[in-house]
């Protein structure tokens, strides 16, 4: 069955430290999509990145980078030189191409990792 | 206004009350969703509407009743709720009729407390 695991419940770092948020997924589909969302205290989930299962190139966007490893079913997220504004809950999510019991297109979320960046 | 807007932001209701949550999207999307976010649990998909038709109902109790009158508006009607229904209810929208490769855009949520 499809599943997303974010083993780190909470992480606390000091500003300017680098931090990596782990995400491991399970799927029986060969075509799927992986997402990261950020949920600041205001509540809304902010889309950060989408990656399809055929594109294993790592991506960098400013201080954010993502490492997709199909061999280990992982899609980890690294924040370089963290800032206080990065404090939020971060969610990894999976969306499958095939319709398993009505799951096509539905985002399956991990439980989230709460990141606290202290000044 | 831009994005996805939810009202009210906070709601306290008794178990015998009837209330409705409202969601409006200004992104021109054709799919809308309700999610429930409880403490220490993953986000749970409740309902999916694609092109104003309900395409998903994840075994949600009948005390939650969705309504999608058009592609821009989504409601969640609540009646005779239980205290365990207290949670953050998030609305989202996406383009592509809920296709898996499209990201969803979320509202800020309604924090519901059932007393």
Coordinates of C-alpha atoms in Angstrom, one line a residue:
Chain A
X1 CA 0.0 0.0 0.0
X2 CA 1.1 3.6 -0.5
X3 CA 2.7 5.3 2.5
X4 CA 4.9 8.2 3.3
X5 CA 7.1 8.1 6.4
X6 CA 8.7 11.1 8.0
X7 CA 10.6 9.6 10.9
X8 CA 11.7 12.9 12.4
X9 CA 8.8 14.4 14.4
X10 CA 10.7 17.5 15.5
X11 CA 14.0 19.1 14.7
X12 CA 15.6 22.1 16.4
X13 CA 18.6 23.9 15.0
X14 CA 20.3 27.2 15.5
X15 CA 20.2 29.8 12.7
X16 CA 22.7 29.2 9.9
X17 CA 22.9 25.5 10.5
X18 CA 22.1 23.2 7.6
X19 CA 19.3 20.7 8.2
X20 CA 18.0 17.7 6.3
X21 CA 14.4 16.5 6.6
X22 CA 13.9 12.8 5.7
X23 CA 11.1 11.3 3.6
X24 CA 10.7 7.6 2.7
X25 CA 7.8 6.4 0.6
X26 CA 6.2 3.2 -0.4
X27 CA 4.3 2.7 -3.6
X28 CA 3.5 -0.2 -6.0
X29 CA 3.2 2.2 -8.9
X30 CA 6.1 2.9 -11.4
X31 CA 4.8 6.3 -12.1
X32 CA 4.3 8.6 -9.2
X33 CA 4.9 12.1 -8.0
X34 CA 6.5 13.4 -4.8
X35 CA 5.9 16.7 -3.2
X36 CA 7.1 18.8 -0.3
X37 CA 4.9 21.3 1.4
X38 CA 5.6 23.8 4.2
X39 CA 3.0 24.7 6.8
X40 CA 3.9 27.9 8.7
X41 CA 2.0 28.8 11.9
X42 CA -0.6 30.6 9.8
X43 CA -1.9 27.2 8.8
X44 CA -2.0 27.0 5.0
X45 CA 0.2 24.5 3.2
X46 CA 2.6 26.1 0.8
X47 CA 3.8 24.1 -2.2
X48 CA 7.6 23.8 -2.5
X49 CA 8.4 21.2 -5.1
X50 CA 7.0 18.4 -7.3
X51 CA 9.2 15.6 -8.6
X52 CA 8.1 12.8 -10.9
X53 CA 9.4 9.2 -10.5
X54 CA 11.4 9.3 -13.8
X55 CA 13.4 12.4 -12.9
X56 CA 16.1 11.5 -10.4
X57 CA 18.0 14.7 -10.9
X58 CA 18.5 16.6 -7.6
X59 CA 17.1 20.1 -7.5
X60 CA 18.4 23.2 -5.9
X61 CA 16.3 26.4 -5.4
X62 CA 18.1 29.0 -3.4
X63 CA 18.8 27.6 0.1
X64 CA 16.5 24.6 -0.6
X65 CA 17.7 21.4 -2.2
X66 CA 16.1 18.0 -2.7
X67 CA 17.7 14.6 -3.1
X68 CA 15.6 11.9 -4.8
X69 CA 16.9 8.4 -4.5
X70 CA 14.6 5.7 -6.1
X71 CA 16.9 3.0 -4.9
X72 CA 16.1 3.8 -1.3
X73 CA 12.7 5.3 -2.0
X74 CA 13.7 8.5 -0.4
X75 CA 13.1 12.1 -1.2
X76 CA 15.0 14.2 1.3
X77 CA 14.9 17.9 1.7
X78 CA 17.9 20.1 2.8
X79 CA 17.8 23.7 4.0
X80 CA 21.2 25.3 3.9
X81 CA 22.0 28.1 6.3
X82 CA 18.6 27.9 8.0
X83 CA 16.8 31.0 9.0
X84 CA 14.2 31.7 11.7
X85 CA 11.6 32.1 8.9
X86 CA 12.1 28.5 8.0
X87 CA 10.4 27.4 11.2
X88 CA 7.3 25.5 10.2
X89 CA 6.0 22.0 9.8
X90 CA 7.2 20.3 6.6
X91 CA 5.2 17.6 4.8
X92 CA 6.3 15.1 2.2
X93 CA 3.5 13.7 0.0
X94 CA 3.1 11.1 -2.7
X95 CA 0.6 11.0 -5.5
X96 CA 0.2 7.9 -7.7
X97 CA -0.6 7.6 -11.4
X98 CA -2.6 4.4 -11.2
X99 CA -6.0 4.4 -9.6
X100 CA -5.6 2.0 -6.7
X101 CA -9.0 1.9 -4.9
X102 CA -9.7 5.4 -6.0
X103 CA -6.3 6.8 -5.0
X104 CA -5.3 8.3 -8.3
X105 CA -4.2 11.8 -8.0
X106 CA -4.8 11.9 -4.2
X107 CA -2.0 13.3 -2.1
X108 CA -0.8 10.9 0.6
X109 CA 0.9 12.9 3.3
X110 CA 3.5 11.9 5.9
X111 CA 2.9 13.1 9.4
X112 CA 5.2 16.0 9.0
X113 CA 8.4 17.2 10.6
X114 CA 8.3 20.3 12.8
X115 CA 11.4 22.4 12.3
X116 CA 12.3 25.1 14.8
X117 CA 15.1 27.4 13.9
X118 CA 16.4 29.4 16.9
X119 CA 18.2 32.7 16.5
Chain B
X1 CA -8.3 38.2 -3.4
X2 CA -6.0 35.5 -4.6
X3 CA -5.5 31.8 -3.8
X4 CA -7.7 29.7 -1.7
X5 CA -9.8 31.4 1.0
X6 CA -11.5 29.6 3.9
X7 CA -14.1 31.0 6.3
X8 CA -14.4 31.1 9.2
X9 CA -10.9 30.8 10.4
X10 CA -12.1 29.5 13.8
X11 CA -15.3 27.8 14.8
X12 CA -16.5 26.5 18.1
X13 CA -19.7 24.5 18.0
X14 CA -21.8 22.3 20.2
X15 CA -22.5 18.8 19.4
X16 CA -26.1 19.6 18.4
X17 CA -25.3 22.6 16.2
X18 CA -25.3 22.8 12.5
X19 CA -22.7 24.9 10.8
X20 CA -20.9 25.2 7.4
X21 CA -17.4 25.7 6.4
X22 CA -16.8 27.7 3.2
X23 CA -14.0 27.6 0.7
X24 CA -13.4 29.7 -2.3
X25 CA -10.6 29.5 -4.9
X26 CA -9.6 32.3 -7.2
X27 CA -7.1 30.2 -9.3
X28 CA -9.3 28.9 -12.0
X29 CA -8.8 25.4 -10.9
X30 CA -11.3 22.6 -11.6
X31 CA -10.7 20.3 -8.6
X32 CA -11.3 21.0 -5.0
X33 CA -10.6 19.0 -1.8
X34 CA -11.4 18.8 1.9
X35 CA -8.7 17.6 4.2
X36 CA -8.8 17.0 8.0
X37 CA -5.6 17.6 10.0
X38 CA -5.8 16.2 13.6
X39 CA -3.0 16.4 16.1
X40 CA -0.4 13.7 15.6
X41 CA -2.1 12.2 12.5
X42 CA -1.3 12.6 8.9
X43 CA -3.5 14.9 6.8
X44 CA -6.5 12.9 5.8
X45 CA -8.3 13.4 2.5
X46 CA -12.0 13.6 3.1
X47 CA -13.6 14.6 -0.2
X48 CA -12.6 15.3 -3.8
X49 CA -14.6 17.2 -6.3
X50 CA -13.5 17.3 -9.9
X51 CA -15.4 19.4 -12.4
X52 CA -18.0 19.9 -9.6
X53 CA -18.7 16.2 -9.3
X54 CA -17.7 14.3 -6.2
X55 CA -15.1 11.7 -7.2
X56 CA -13.9 10.6 -3.8
X57 CA -15.4 10.0 -0.4
X58 CA -12.9 8.4 2.0
X59 CA -15.4 6.7 4.3
X60 CA -16.2 10.0 5.9
X61 CA -19.1 9.9 8.5
X62 CA -22.4 11.3 7.2
X63 CA -22.3 14.0 9.8
X64 CA -19.9 15.7 7.3
X65 CA -21.7 16.7 4.1
X66 CA -19.9 18.4 1.2
X67 CA -21.3 20.6 -1.4
X68 CA -19.7 22.0 -4.6
X69 CA -22.1 24.4 -6.3
X70 CA -19.5 25.5 -8.9
X71 CA -15.8 25.1 -9.6
X72 CA -14.9 28.0 -7.4
X73 CA -16.8 27.2 -4.2
X74 CA -16.8 24.3 -1.8
X75 CA -18.7 23.9 1.4
X76 CA -18.6 21.4 4.2
X77 CA -21.8 21.2 6.1
X78 CA -21.5 19.9 9.7
X79 CA -24.1 18.5 12.0
X80 CA -24.2 16.5 15.3
X81 CA -20.4 16.4 15.4
X82 CA -18.4 14.7 18.1
X83 CA -15.5 16.1 20.2
X84 CA -13.1 13.9 18.2
X85 CA -14.0 15.8 15.1
X86 CA -12.2 18.8 16.5
X87 CA -9.4 19.5 14.0
X88 CA -8.0 21.9 11.4
X89 CA -10.0 21.5 8.2
X90 CA -8.1 22.4 5.1
X91 CA -9.5 23.2 1.7
X92 CA -7.4 22.8 -1.4
X93 CA -7.7 23.2 -5.2
X94 CA -5.7 22.0 -8.2
X95 CA -5.9 22.2 -11.9
X96 CA -6.2 19.1 -14.1
X97 CA -9.2 17.5 -12.5
X98 CA -7.2 16.0 -9.7
X99 CA -4.5 14.5 -11.9
X100 CA -1.6 13.1 -9.9
X101 CA 1.0 15.4 -11.4
X102 CA -0.6 18.7 -10.3
X103 CA 0.2 20.3 -7.1
X104 CA -2.6 21.4 -4.8
X105 CA -2.9 24.9 -3.4
X106 CA -4.3 25.1 0.2
X107 CA -6.3 27.6 2.2
X108 CA -5.3 28.6 5.7
X109 CA -7.9 26.2 7.2
X110 CA -10.7 26.4 9.7
X111 CA -9.8 25.5 13.3
X112 CA -12.9 23.6 14.5
X113 CA -13.5 22.9 18.1
X114 CA -16.5 20.7 19.1
X115 CA -17.7 21.1 22.7

